[in-house]
Amino acid sequence: LAGAVAGLLWFHANHLVDALTSSALEHNLDVCEKNGFSRAKVWALYWVNALWWWMPNYVLISLLGDRASAHFDLRLVAQQVVVLVAADVAFFAAHRLMHRRMPSLHRLHHCCVRPSQSSNLIFDPLDLVIEFTGPNVIAVVLNVFVFEDEFSFLLSTAIFTAWYGLDHDQYVRTSHYWHHRHISGRYAVYAPIGGHDPHDHVRALIKQR
């Protein structure tokens, strides 16, 4: 529990620094309002996502952490590569589905046209569930049931969490950052692949002026 609380505080400390040092959050909130999302609603969803987002990982880490045996070897590296590739394929499929078939649900997140740390939680909760259930289930199934390696699961969870904390960052500027800036077809979260998607319906919905 102490680790979960510390992680939550660290996560939101980053968001506070983001809000104090950058105009991105304020700009994104303005865009949200232009698209029919009041600031009160955006902040309410932010805090709902902030609170529930940590719970599944906390429960799994609590259940599996004591069974984990640390090891650092080529097998661990290979397992992480397999998990990350499989997770990215799952995320790509779900993310593309949102852009092509469920654009109205994904529109709130893409009101973050200048992505930053705070963009991590500006989501419709159902959008979060659809996009991230696949990658998280894959991490559990592969690490715990296929590889039978709880430590590998803990490492995958750490990588997922750290990367997701960075992939909207306006200073790191990952491929996903540019996906937001241009609302492009870069649907993967790790691999810098994709370009214009003629079947995307999110970009046409976003009002910026």
Steps between C-alpha positions, in 0.01 A plus 500: 500500500782741586653443156168562328450825692857611426450423131174692491661802668796490260265476203299805605808696603609473136161631392525791744842595362353469151218740586736751664769502232309461175202657326406165340241400763322835484499487120359148501227597746402784266477253211290269718255785562483579128400137445222498757688363803473732799802543724301354787434183301861471383633535854240255634606239244866575571457411867281199431770365269774594747340293775389187317793478258733378774270241656541200263880523509499548877287187549713290263829619647368429852404147398810416297776712653590259779537216248742694279863391491732765357727399213679697230589288200438455129182306569355802677596726209343263247181478703471877519547533125223247437264671745567849363448393139178314583374789713574750224310292246201489734520873569537579129184303420293658778632850429426472129152374588442817704607722212303315234190367677462690828630853431249676724622300800865575420443868421553625857850355515591661169390840623851482648647641181807615693562182700680511833511296820143595594370355171550153650174529692283719276297206372154358497539205744345259248764607248771409751344158558477421129854608419687359798320180595672305221859600584450443874335159453785402267755597766329275754438204269847489345704573812304309761346210308730449200842602635403421862709797610344745745811718503467542123142615558614760752757629253245515217266698726781741587586549132135552404451756777823691437452513125139609526614777733740620230322442171294821518788707638561818305874490565569131433284508185449134425320378189174518693559870570504564125191284458321757716653802333392389152220253589670253270487125451788433740289260704778300668618614842860371484588458134532825296293368211203631302408815314187647350191283545227580244249309716558708814192691619638668813696779332190641327316521835755716685421870501801715582364845413 
